[in-house]
Short mmCIF file of C-alpha atoms in Angstrom, two decimals:
data_model
loop_
_atom_site.label_atom_id
_atom_site.label_comp_id
_atom_site.label_asym_id
_atom_site.label_seq_id
_atom_site.Cartn_x
_atom_site.Cartn_y
_atom_site.Cartn_z
CA MET A 1310 0.00 0.00 0.00
CA LEU A 1311 2.83 2.36 0.86
CA ASN A 1312 4.28 1.65 -2.59
CA LYS A 1313 1.13 2.95 -4.22
CA ILE A 1314 0.75 6.00 -1.99
CA TRP A 1315 4.40 6.88 -2.43
CA LEU A 1316 4.12 6.62 -6.19
CA ALA A 1317 0.81 8.51 -6.16
CA LEU A 1318 2.32 11.44 -4.26
CA ILE A 1319 5.16 11.75 -6.77
CA ALA A 1320 2.93 11.18 -9.81
CA MET A 1321 0.35 13.71 -8.65
CA GLY A 1322 3.14 16.19 -7.96
CA MET A 1323 4.72 15.76 -11.38
CA PHE A 1324 1.36 15.93 -13.11
CA ALA A 1325 0.34 19.09 -11.24
CA ALA A 1326 3.70 20.75 -11.96
CA VAL A 1327 3.59 20.03 -15.69
CA TRP A 1328 -0.11 20.93 -15.92
CA GLN A 1329 0.37 24.32 -14.30
CA ASP A 1330 3.55 25.11 -16.19
CA VAL A 1331 1.89 24.31 -19.51
CA SER A 1332 -1.10 26.43 -18.63
CA ASP A 1333 1.32 29.23 -17.65
CA GLU A 1334 2.88 28.92 -21.11
CA ILE A 1335 -0.54 29.47 -22.64
CA LYS A 1336 -1.85 32.19 -20.33
CA ASN A 1337 1.51 33.91 -19.83
CA PRO A 1338 0.77 35.36 -16.38
CA TYR A 1339 4.36 36.62 -16.10
CA ARG A 1340 4.01 38.53 -19.40
CA ASN A 1341 7.14 36.95 -20.87
CA GLY A 1342 8.49 38.95 -23.80
CA VAL A 1343 6.03 41.84 -23.37
CA ALA A 1344 7.46 45.33 -22.84
CA LEU A 1345 6.25 47.52 -20.00
CA ASP A 1346 6.54 51.31 -19.94
CA ALA A 1347 8.37 52.46 -16.87
CA GLN A 1348 9.96 55.51 -15.35
CA PHE A 1349 13.48 55.47 -13.97
CA GLN A 1350 14.20 57.95 -11.21
CA ILE A 1351 17.94 58.35 -11.35
CA LYS A 1352 19.85 58.36 -8.07
CA LYS A 1353 23.33 58.01 -9.49
CA SER A 1354 24.38 58.81 -13.03
CA PRO A 1355 27.31 56.96 -14.63
CA GLY A 1356 30.73 58.51 -14.29
CA PRO A 1357 33.07 59.00 -17.26
CA GLY A 1358 33.61 55.85 -19.35
CA SER A 1359 30.80 54.02 -17.61
CA ALA A 1360 27.20 53.31 -18.55
CA ALA A 1361 25.91 52.12 -15.18
CA TRP A 1362 22.87 53.92 -13.78
CA GLU A 1363 21.42 53.51 -10.34
CA GLY A 1364 17.92 54.46 -9.37
CA GLU A 1365 14.37 53.29 -8.96
CA ILE A 1366 11.88 51.86 -11.38
CA VAL A 1367 8.58 53.65 -10.81
CA ILE A 1368 5.31 52.23 -12.12
CA SER A 1369 1.90 53.50 -11.09
CA ALA A 1370 -0.32 51.04 -9.21
CA GLU A 1371 -2.96 51.06 -11.99
CA ARG A 1372 -0.44 50.49 -14.76
CA TYR A 1373 1.13 47.55 -12.89
CA ALA A 1374 -2.23 45.94 -12.16
CA GLU A 1375 -3.38 46.41 -15.74
CA PHE A 1376 -0.17 44.95 -17.16
CA TYR A 1377 -0.18 41.80 -15.04
CA GLY A 1378 -3.95 41.52 -14.71
CA THR A 1379 -3.65 41.40 -10.92
CA SER A 1380 -5.97 43.06 -8.44
CA PRO A 1381 -4.95 46.71 -7.98
CA GLN A 1382 -2.50 47.30 -5.16
CA SER A 1383 -2.55 50.39 -3.03
CA GLU A 1384 0.95 51.72 -3.60
CA GLU A 1385 2.87 52.48 -6.75
CA VAL A 1386 5.84 50.25 -7.52
CA ARG A 1387 9.18 51.67 -6.45
CA GLN A 1388 11.91 49.18 -7.14
CA PRO A 1389 15.62 50.01 -6.66
CA VAL A 1390 17.48 48.96 -9.79
CA ASN A 1391 20.83 48.98 -11.57
CA ALA A 1392 20.83 49.61 -15.30
CA THR A 1393 23.41 49.74 -18.06
CA ILE A 1394 22.41 51.86 -21.05
CA ASP A 1395 24.34 52.29 -24.30
CA ALA A 1396 24.45 55.40 -26.50
CA ASN A 1397 21.40 54.27 -28.50
CA GLY A 1398 19.27 54.11 -25.38
CA ASN A 1399 19.21 50.31 -25.16
CA GLY A 1400 20.63 48.16 -22.41
CA SER A 1401 19.84 45.91 -19.51
CA PHE A 1402 18.75 46.12 -15.88
CA LEU A 1403 18.98 43.99 -12.77
CA PHE A 1404 17.24 44.26 -9.41
CA SER A 1405 17.04 42.19 -6.23
CA ALA A 1406 13.73 41.27 -4.66
CA ALA A 1407 13.36 43.17 -1.39
CA GLU A 1408 10.59 43.74 1.11
CA LYS A 1409 8.81 46.37 -0.99
CA THR A 1410 8.98 44.42 -4.23
CA PRO A 1411 5.50 43.51 -5.54
CA THR A 1412 4.44 39.95 -4.71
CA LEU A 1413 4.38 38.77 -8.31
CA TRP A 1414 7.90 40.03 -8.97
CA LYS A 1415 9.05 38.33 -5.79
CA LYS A 1416 7.51 35.09 -6.96
CA MET A 1417 9.09 35.50 -10.38
CA SER A 1418 12.50 36.28 -8.90
CA ALA A 1419 12.41 33.01 -6.96
CA SER A 1420 12.61 31.05 -10.20
CA ALA A 1421 14.64 33.53 -12.23
CA SER A 1422 18.05 32.76 -13.74
CA THR A 1423 19.77 34.32 -10.71
CA ALA A 1424 17.97 33.44 -7.49
CA ASP A 1425 15.99 36.34 -5.98
CA LYS A 1426 17.07 38.72 -8.74
CA LEU A 1427 15.23 39.76 -11.87
CA SER A 1428 17.03 40.98 -14.96
CA GLY A 1429 15.77 42.22 -18.30
CA LYS A 1430 16.19 44.46 -21.29
CA VAL A 1431 15.76 48.23 -21.51
CA ASN A 1432 14.74 49.90 -24.79
CA GLY A 1433 14.00 53.43 -25.88
CA TRP A 1434 15.74 55.11 -22.93
CA LYS A 1435 14.92 58.83 -22.91
CA LEU A 1436 16.48 60.88 -20.14
CA ASP A 1437 15.22 64.24 -19.04
CA PRO A 1438 18.35 65.83 -17.50
CA GLN A 1439 16.32 68.51 -15.69
CA THR A 1440 14.21 66.18 -13.56
CA ASN A 1441 16.67 63.28 -13.65
CA VAL A 1442 13.87 60.99 -14.76
CA ALA A 1443 14.17 58.61 -17.70
CA ILE A 1444 11.37 56.93 -19.59
CA ALA A 1445 12.00 53.50 -21.09
CA ARG A 1446 10.40 50.21 -22.03
CA ILE A 1447 11.49 47.28 -19.88
CA THR A 1448 11.14 43.62 -20.74
CA ILE A 1449 11.74 41.26 -17.82
CA GLU A 1450 13.55 38.00 -18.55
CA PRO A 1451 11.17 35.17 -19.43
CA ILE A 1452 9.99 33.22 -16.37
CA ARG A 1453 9.20 29.64 -17.31
CA PHE A 1454 8.50 26.28 -15.67
CA VAL A 1455 8.12 27.75 -12.21
CA ARG A 1456 6.59 24.61 -10.71
CA LEU A 1457 9.07 22.19 -12.21
CA LYS A 1458 11.96 24.32 -10.95
CA ASN A 1459 10.30 24.35 -7.53
CA VAL A 1460 9.98 20.57 -7.56
CA THR A 1461 13.61 20.10 -8.52
CA GLN A 1462 14.87 22.49 -5.87
CA SER A 1463 12.85 21.08 -3.00
CA ALA A 1464 13.52 17.46 -3.96
CA LEU A 1465 17.26 18.08 -3.82
CA LYS A 1466 17.02 20.10 -0.63
CA ILE A 1467 14.86 17.61 1.23
CA ALA A 1468 17.45 14.84 0.88
CA ASN A 1469 19.75 16.86 3.12
CA VAL A 1470 16.92 17.68 5.50
CA ALA A 1471 16.29 13.97 5.98
CA VAL A 1472 19.91 13.38 6.90
CA GLU A 1473 19.91 16.33 9.30
CA LEU A 1474 16.79 15.02 11.01
CA ALA A 1475 18.36 11.60 11.43
CA MET A 1476 21.64 13.07 12.70
CA GLY A 1477 19.71 15.15 15.20
CA LEU A 1478 18.34 11.93 16.64
CA ILE A 1479 21.72 10.32 17.36
CA GLY A 1480 22.52 12.02 20.65
CA ILE A 1481 19.08 11.97 22.14
CA MET A 1482 18.63 8.35 21.06
CA ALA A 1483 21.87 7.36 22.75
CA LEU A 1484 20.90 9.11 25.98
CA TRP A 1485 17.49 7.53 26.32
CA LEU A 1486 18.46 4.09 25.08
CA GLY A 1487 21.19 4.12 27.73
CA LEU A 1488 18.76 5.04 30.48
CA ILE A 1489 16.16 2.52 29.29
CA LYS A 1490 18.76 -0.21 29.29
CA ILE A 1491 19.45 0.46 32.96
CA ALA A 1492 15.74 0.38 33.78
CA GLU A 1493 15.45 -2.87 31.87
CA GLU A 1494 18.38 -4.57 33.61
CA ALA A 1495 17.05 -3.44 36.96
CA GLY A 1496 13.64 -4.96 36.24
CA LEU A 1497 11.84 -1.63 36.48
CA VAL A 1498 10.27 -2.01 33.06
CA LEU A 1499 8.86 -5.37 34.12
CA VAL A 1500 7.02 -3.73 37.01
CA LEU A 1501 5.45 -1.30 34.59
CA THR A 1502 4.35 -4.02 32.18
CA LYS A 1503 2.70 -6.04 34.98
CA LEU A 1504 0.77 -2.97 36.09
CA LEU A 1505 -0.86 -2.36 32.72
CA LYS A 1506 -1.17 -6.01 31.72
CA PRO A 1507 -5.01 -6.04 31.56
CA ILE A 1508 -4.92 -3.42 28.81
CA THR A 1509 -1.85 -4.50 26.91
CA VAL A 1510 -2.84 -8.16 26.50
CA ARG A 1511 -5.96 -7.03 24.68
CA LEU A 1512 -4.19 -4.50 22.49
CA PHE A 1513 -1.23 -6.73 21.66
CA PRO A 1514 -2.44 -10.33 21.87
CA ASP A 1515 0.53 -11.57 19.79
CA VAL A 1516 3.13 -10.24 22.22
CA PRO A 1517 3.94 -12.08 25.47
CA SER A 1518 2.60 -9.90 28.26
CA ASP A 1519 5.95 -9.54 30.06
CA HIS A 1520 7.99 -8.92 26.91
CA PRO A 1521 10.30 -5.85 26.99
CA ALA A 1522 8.43 -4.50 23.96
CA ILE A 1523 5.37 -3.91 26.11
CA GLY A 1524 7.42 -1.89 28.58
CA ALA A 1525 8.82 0.28 25.80
CA ILE A 1526 5.36 0.76 24.30
CA ILE A 1527 3.99 1.91 27.66
CA MET A 1528 6.90 4.32 28.20
CA ASN A 1529 6.54 5.71 24.67
CA THR A 1530 2.81 6.27 25.04
CA ALA A 1531 3.25 7.93 28.42
CA ALA A 1532 6.00 10.21 27.12
CA ASN A 1533 3.89 11.13 24.10
CA MET A 1534 0.89 11.98 26.24
CA LEU A 1535 3.02 14.25 28.40
CA GLY A 1536 4.42 15.91 25.28
CA LEU A 1537 7.99 14.75 25.97
CA ASN A 1538 8.88 14.31 22.31
CA ASN A 1539 12.59 13.96 22.95
CA ALA A 1540 12.04 10.97 25.18
CA ALA A 1541 9.14 9.50 23.23
CA THR A 1542 10.94 8.82 19.95
CA PRO A 1543 13.83 6.77 21.44
CA MET A 1544 11.35 4.78 23.53
CA GLY A 1545 9.14 4.20 20.50
CA LEU A 1546 12.07 3.03 18.38
CA LYS A 1547 13.12 0.76 21.22
CA ALA A 1548 9.59 -0.69 21.20
CA MET A 1549 9.85 -1.30 17.44
CA GLU A 1550 13.18 -3.04 17.91
CA GLU A 1551 11.76 -5.32 20.58
CA LEU A 1552 8.66 -6.03 18.51
CA ASN A 1553 10.90 -6.88 15.58
CA LYS A 1554 12.75 -9.47 17.69
CA ILE A 1555 9.55 -11.52 17.81
CA ASN A 1556 8.70 -10.80 14.19
CA PRO A 1557 8.67 -14.17 12.37
CA ASN A 1558 8.91 -12.36 9.04
CA PRO A 1559 11.63 -9.68 9.08
CA GLY A 1560 10.91 -6.87 6.66
CA THR A 1561 7.15 -7.20 7.07
CA ALA A 1562 5.13 -5.36 9.71
CA THR A 1563 3.42 -7.40 12.42
CA ASN A 1564 -0.09 -6.79 13.73
CA ALA A 1565 1.32 -5.51 17.01
CA MET A 1566 3.52 -2.98 15.21
CA VAL A 1567 0.59 -1.57 13.28
CA THR A 1568 -1.58 -1.31 16.38
CA PHE A 1569 1.27 0.39 18.22
CA LEU A 1570 1.78 2.89 15.41
CA ALA A 1571 -1.97 3.54 15.22
CA ILE A 1572 -1.87 4.62 18.86
CA ASN A 1573 1.31 6.59 18.24
CA THR A 1574 0.22 8.48 15.11
CA ALA A 1575 -3.16 9.33 16.60
CA GLY A 1576 -1.06 11.62 18.79
CA LEU A 1577 -2.99 11.74 22.05
CA VAL A 1578 -1.38 14.55 24.06
CA LEU A 1579 -2.67 15.89 27.37
CA ILE A 1580 -1.30 19.37 26.68
CA PRO A 1581 -0.71 20.28 23.03
CA ALA A 1582 2.14 22.59 24.03
CA THR A 1583 3.29 23.76 20.59
CA ALA A 1584 -0.17 24.77 19.42
CA ILE A 1585 -0.88 26.55 22.71
CA ALA A 1586 2.41 28.45 22.55
CA ILE A 1587 1.70 29.66 19.00
CA ARG A 1588 -1.83 30.68 19.98
CA ALA A 1589 -0.48 32.68 22.89
CA SER A 1590 2.15 34.36 20.72
CA ILE A 1591 -0.52 35.51 18.26
CA GLY A 1592 -2.47 37.06 21.11
CA SER A 1593 -5.18 34.57 21.96
CA VAL A 1594 -7.31 35.46 24.98
CA ASN A 1595 -7.64 31.80 25.83
CA PRO A 1596 -4.77 29.81 24.35
CA GLY A 1597 -5.53 26.74 26.46
CA ILE A 1598 -9.04 26.32 25.11
CA ILE A 1599 -7.80 23.73 22.66
CA ILE A 1600 -6.71 21.33 25.42
CA GLY A 1601 -10.18 19.86 25.70
CA THR A 1602 -10.94 19.88 22.00
CA SER A 1603 -7.58 18.31 21.14
CA ILE A 1604 -8.10 15.48 23.63
CA VAL A 1605 -11.49 14.77 22.03
CA GLY A 1606 -10.02 14.87 18.52
CA ALA A 1607 -7.04 12.67 19.34
CA GLY A 1608 -9.22 10.39 21.49
CA PHE A 1609 -11.44 9.64 18.52
CA ALA A 1610 -8.37 9.18 16.33
CA THR A 1611 -6.89 6.70 18.82
CA VAL A 1612 -10.06 4.62 19.07
CA ALA A 1613 -10.55 4.67 15.30
CA GLY A 1614 -6.91 3.75 14.75
CA ILE A 1615 -7.00 0.78 17.11
CA ALA A 1616 -10.29 -0.43 15.65
CA ALA A 1617 -9.00 -0.02 12.09
CA SER A 1618 -5.78 -1.89 12.83
CA LYS A 1619 -7.72 -4.79 14.33
CA LEU A 1620 -10.19 -4.94 11.45
CA LEU A 1621 -7.79 -4.38 8.56
CA GLN A 1622 -5.31 -7.01 9.74
CA ARG A 1623 -7.89 -9.65 8.79
CA LEU A 1624 -8.32 -8.46 5.21
CA PRO A 1625 -6.76 -10.78 2.61
CA MET A 1626 -4.93 -7.88 0.94
CA PHE A 1627 -3.03 -7.14 4.14
CA LYS A 1628 -2.22 -10.73 5.07
CA VAL A 1629 1.39 -11.62 5.83
CA GLU A 1630 3.05 -13.33 2.84
CA ALA A 1631 2.58 -17.06 2.23
CA ALA A 1632 5.46 -18.53 4.26
CA GLN A 1633 4.25 -17.14 7.51
CA LYS A 1634 0.53 -17.43 6.87
CA ASP A 1635 -0.16 -20.40 9.11
CA SER A 1636 1.57 -19.23 12.24
CA ALA A 1637 0.03 -15.79 11.86
CA LYS A 1638 -3.39 -17.39 11.72
CA GLU A 1639 -2.75 -19.40 14.86
CA LYS A 1640 -1.72 -16.28 16.71
CA SER A 1641 -4.69 -14.18 15.69
CA ASN A 1642 -7.03 -16.99 16.69
CA GLY A 1643 -5.41 -17.34 20.10
CA MET B 819 -11.09 20.64 34.21
CA GLY B 820 -9.65 23.88 32.83
CA GLU B 821 -6.89 25.60 34.75
CA PHE B 822 -6.29 22.96 37.43
CA PHE B 823 -5.91 20.19 34.89
CA LYS B 824 -3.62 22.31 32.79
CA SER B 825 -1.26 23.26 35.60
CA ALA B 826 -1.24 19.70 36.94
CA VAL B 827 -0.23 18.25 33.58
CA GLN B 828 2.35 20.98 33.05
CA LEU B 829 3.89 20.21 36.43
CA ILE B 830 4.03 16.50 35.61
CA SER B 831 5.63 17.20 32.22
CA LEU B 832 8.18 19.41 33.90
CA VAL B 833 9.32 16.94 36.54
CA ALA B 834 8.84 13.82 34.43
CA ILE B 835 12.30 13.69 32.87
CA PRO B 836 14.34 14.41 36.03
CA ALA B 837 12.10 12.01 37.95
CA LEU B 838 12.58 9.29 35.35
CA ILE B 839 16.35 9.72 35.38
CA VAL B 840 16.48 9.53 39.18
CA ALA B 841 14.08 6.58 39.31
CA PHE B 842 15.95 4.57 36.66
CA LEU B 843 19.35 5.20 38.22
CA ALA B 844 18.23 4.67 41.83
CA TRP B 845 16.42 1.45 40.96
CA GLY B 846 19.41 0.25 38.97
CA PHE B 847 21.77 1.09 41.82
CA ALA B 848 19.53 -0.71 44.31
CA LYS B 849 19.45 -3.80 42.09
CA LYS B 850 23.25 -3.66 41.81
CA VAL B 851 23.24 -2.97 38.07
CA LYS B 852 26.59 -1.69 36.75
CA VAL B 853 24.88 1.52 35.75
CA TYR B 854 27.66 3.15 33.75
CA GLU B 855 28.53 0.08 31.74
CA VAL B 856 24.93 -0.76 31.01
CA PHE B 857 24.18 2.84 30.01
CA VAL B 858 27.00 2.86 27.47
CA GLU B 859 25.94 -0.54 26.21
CA GLY B 860 22.42 0.72 25.54
CA ALA B 861 23.54 4.07 24.16
CA LYS B 862 25.63 2.36 21.46
CA GLU B 863 22.42 1.47 19.68
CA GLY B 864 21.50 5.13 19.20
CA PHE B 865 23.90 5.73 16.36
CA ASN B 866 22.93 2.67 14.35
CA THR B 867 19.23 3.32 14.71
CA ALA B 868 19.55 6.93 13.56
CA ILE B 869 21.64 5.92 10.54
CA ARG B 870 19.24 3.10 9.68
CA ILE B 871 16.28 5.43 9.23
CA ILE B 872 18.00 7.77 6.73
CA PRO B 873 16.99 5.93 3.52
CA TYR B 874 13.40 5.64 4.70
CA LEU B 875 13.26 9.31 5.66
CA VAL B 876 14.79 10.43 2.36
CA ALA B 877 12.26 8.35 0.41
CA MET B 878 9.28 9.61 2.37
CA LEU B 879 10.24 13.29 2.57
CA PHE B 880 11.22 13.25 -1.11
CA ALA B 881 7.74 12.18 -2.24
CA ILE B 882 6.02 14.59 0.13
CA SER B 883 8.21 17.51 -0.95
CA ILE B 884 7.43 16.91 -4.63
CA PHE B 885 3.75 16.74 -3.80
CA ARG B 886 3.89 20.02 -1.93
CA ALA B 887 6.25 22.03 -4.14
CA SER B 888 4.33 21.20 -7.32
CA GLY B 889 1.09 22.72 -6.10
CA ALA B 890 -0.65 19.32 -6.38
CA MET B 891 -2.02 20.01 -2.93
CA ASP B 892 -4.03 23.00 -4.21
CA MET B 893 -5.47 20.91 -7.01
CA LEU B 894 -6.46 18.17 -4.56
CA ILE B 895 -8.09 20.78 -2.34
CA SER B 896 -10.22 22.15 -5.14
CA LEU B 897 -11.31 18.58 -5.91
CA LEU B 898 -12.18 17.78 -2.31
CA ALA B 899 -13.71 21.11 -1.31
CA PRO B 900 -17.24 20.40 -2.62
CA ILE B 901 -17.37 17.17 -0.59
CA THR B 902 -16.02 18.64 2.63
CA ASN B 903 -18.35 21.63 2.28
CA LEU B 904 -21.23 19.22 2.74
CA ILE B 905 -20.11 18.34 6.27
CA GLY B 906 -19.43 21.96 7.13
CA MET B 907 -15.65 21.92 6.98
CA PRO B 908 -14.52 25.51 6.23
CA ALA B 909 -12.55 25.74 3.00
CA GLU B 910 -9.66 27.42 4.82
CA ALA B 911 -9.27 24.48 7.20
CA LEU B 912 -9.13 21.82 4.49
CA PRO B 913 -5.44 22.39 3.62
CA MET B 914 -4.65 21.89 7.32
CA ALA B 915 -6.47 18.55 7.43
CA LEU B 916 -4.59 17.36 4.34
CA LEU B 917 -1.16 18.69 5.29
CA ARG B 918 -1.13 17.58 8.93
CA PRO B 919 -0.33 13.89 8.28
CA LEU B 920 2.27 14.80 5.65
CA SER B 921 4.40 17.54 7.15
CA GLY B 922 4.93 18.70 10.71
CA SER B 923 6.74 21.93 9.91
CA GLY B 924 4.43 22.65 6.98
CA SER B 925 1.27 22.30 9.03
CA LEU B 926 2.80 24.35 11.85
CA GLY B 927 3.39 27.20 9.41
CA LEU B 928 -0.09 26.83 7.97
CA MET B 929 -1.69 26.90 11.41
CA THR B 930 0.22 30.07 12.27
CA ASP B 931 -0.81 31.71 8.98
CA ILE B 932 -4.49 30.91 9.40
CA MET B 933 -4.55 32.13 13.01
CA THR B 934 -2.74 35.34 12.13
CA LYS B 935 -5.24 36.00 9.34
CA HIS B 936 -8.48 35.01 11.08
CA GLY B 937 -7.60 35.46 14.76
CA PRO B 938 -6.62 32.66 17.18
CA ASP B 939 -9.96 32.77 19.01
CA SER B 940 -12.14 32.64 15.89
CA PHE B 941 -13.86 29.39 14.99
CA LEU B 942 -11.27 28.82 12.29
CA GLY B 943 -8.38 29.60 14.64
CA VAL B 944 -9.57 27.18 17.30
CA LEU B 945 -10.32 24.54 14.67
CA VAL B 946 -6.90 24.57 13.01
CA SER B 947 -5.03 24.62 16.30
CA THR B 948 -7.15 21.73 17.53
CA MET B 949 -6.36 19.86 14.32
CA TYR B 950 -2.68 20.53 14.84
CA GLY B 951 -2.73 19.67 18.53
CA SER B 952 -4.73 16.49 18.19
CA SER B 953 -2.68 14.74 15.57
CA GLU B 954 0.76 13.52 14.62
CA THR B 955 2.72 13.65 11.37
CA THR B 956 1.62 10.16 10.36
CA PHE B 957 3.90 9.67 7.37
CA TYR B 958 6.98 10.85 9.23
CA VAL B 959 6.26 8.51 12.15
CA LEU B 960 5.69 5.58 9.79
CA ALA B 961 8.95 6.26 7.94
CA VAL B 962 11.02 6.64 11.10
CA TYR B 963 9.52 3.80 13.11
CA PHE B 964 9.40 1.21 10.35
CA GLY B 965 12.72 2.44 8.98
CA SER B 966 14.43 1.85 12.30
CA VAL B 967 13.77 -1.90 11.99
CA ASN B 968 14.13 -2.10 8.20
CA ILE B 969 10.49 -2.87 7.52
CA LYS B 970 9.50 -2.27 3.92
CA ASN B 971 6.18 -4.08 3.70
CA THR B 972 4.04 -1.99 6.04
CA ARG B 973 0.80 -3.93 5.35
CA HIS B 974 -2.24 -2.08 6.74
CA ALA B 975 -0.24 0.57 8.62
CA VAL B 976 -0.83 3.41 6.14
CA ALA B 977 -4.55 2.70 5.83
CA THR B 978 -4.87 2.49 9.61
CA GLY B 979 -2.98 5.74 10.12
CA LEU B 980 -5.09 7.57 7.55
CA ILE B 981 -8.37 6.26 9.01
CA ALA B 982 -7.23 7.51 12.42
CA ASP B 983 -6.33 10.88 10.91
CA VAL B 984 -9.69 11.28 9.20
CA ALA B 985 -11.50 10.31 12.41
CA GLY B 986 -9.41 12.77 14.39
CA MET B 987 -10.01 15.64 11.96
CA LEU B 988 -13.76 15.00 11.85
CA ALA B 989 -13.93 14.78 15.64
CA ALA B 990 -11.99 18.04 15.90
CA LEU B 991 -14.48 19.69 13.53
CA MET B 992 -17.49 18.41 15.46
CA ILE B 993 -16.21 19.39 18.90
CA CYS B 994 -15.23 22.87 17.69
CA LYS B 995 -18.70 23.32 16.19
CA LEU B 996 -20.26 22.27 19.48
CA LEU B 997 -18.03 24.70 21.30
CA PHE B 998 -19.02 27.62 19.11
CA PHE B 999 -22.73 27.08 18.58
#
């Protein structure tokens, strides 16, 4: 199933990217190749032997909105720019996207030839030396295949993110796995498993009730509910490792693993600390109001997840592969 | 419940880690466990586990990032919106429901955006923060947990996780509606 979902995510992404880029080619929302009349307010004229101008491109709000077919914005466009103009009044310009740059230009600059900068051609440069204002036609470099460029960039970037995430786990994993090992050797985990046995034997009928996996599952669930994410992940991975020790079919998930992950991904937390903190920072009068609603939401998710895992494990399409079929059947009957 | 419950749980969360450390070590000492040696023995596993999950994480995050960067999400939303309108899910909250299982940081940003725009105490603000607070990043958890033990055939895990997510999102919607009307 994961194969299909994985493929579907990528296929849908590629389809959407190509679809939108092709429709951009037809509709030309970035006005590729179309000249726009603009004013240049000169701040710095070129010195001798140079043709480099510095100043601002000024376009009235109405003109900009009309040109790009966007909804009118309140302020006129004032974009700092560098331009090089030859004797015939033709040349090129380059500007960097800054805070005041119009949204569409910002978006265009993100997939321009130089990141966060837009360049283009200048034609028909006419300078009025008295006011230091020049009039010219500008043509911004063609912006194409925005979505496909986006896809490429983020796909390459995310590979590093994955490694960073994993590396970030090393230290905290080592710390908690060390502590858990002590608790295990000392028999503390066993005490915990005996305490919650009535619940765990029903949830995980395939796992011996005093198995270390049960202890790790209990610790992971408790840590998750208290919002101790740093402790929860190592304990959860420890639980998976223990569950995998009694997995007759390495490489294939067991029923107990799926039930455990159903509980885990449902994400029952007593205090959703992150959401509350963000609410408070935005100025909520009652940031904690979501405690109750979140418990209800996650409670339903937990119940539905456990029920789904128990029901779906019987479906033929989710059965463990042939070799292990018989012993799996015995266990689920028991 | 309210304030008392909140401060009680916060107190427990605060002392939980120090208490656990003390309890583990004291119990181990009492049972004559060679605490230092056993700690190091257990800690060795940390490195291998973290390295083991890298391929699974790369694969999962890669697919999700393509899905998000391409704008496929927006297309999916416009397809689903007529259906979710029927059950009274606000159109602004739909992206949150879809993004939550896929990306933790993405849905955190989305929640912040929506609350900044519509106010944290509006129906929409409470709804999206409830959705965020009452769920986990399902696909990330599946990749990390199954990856750590090299499990490739996840059987009914994805279906189970998604059913739980849908149930959680619907329950969040219902309880927020009850709260507001």
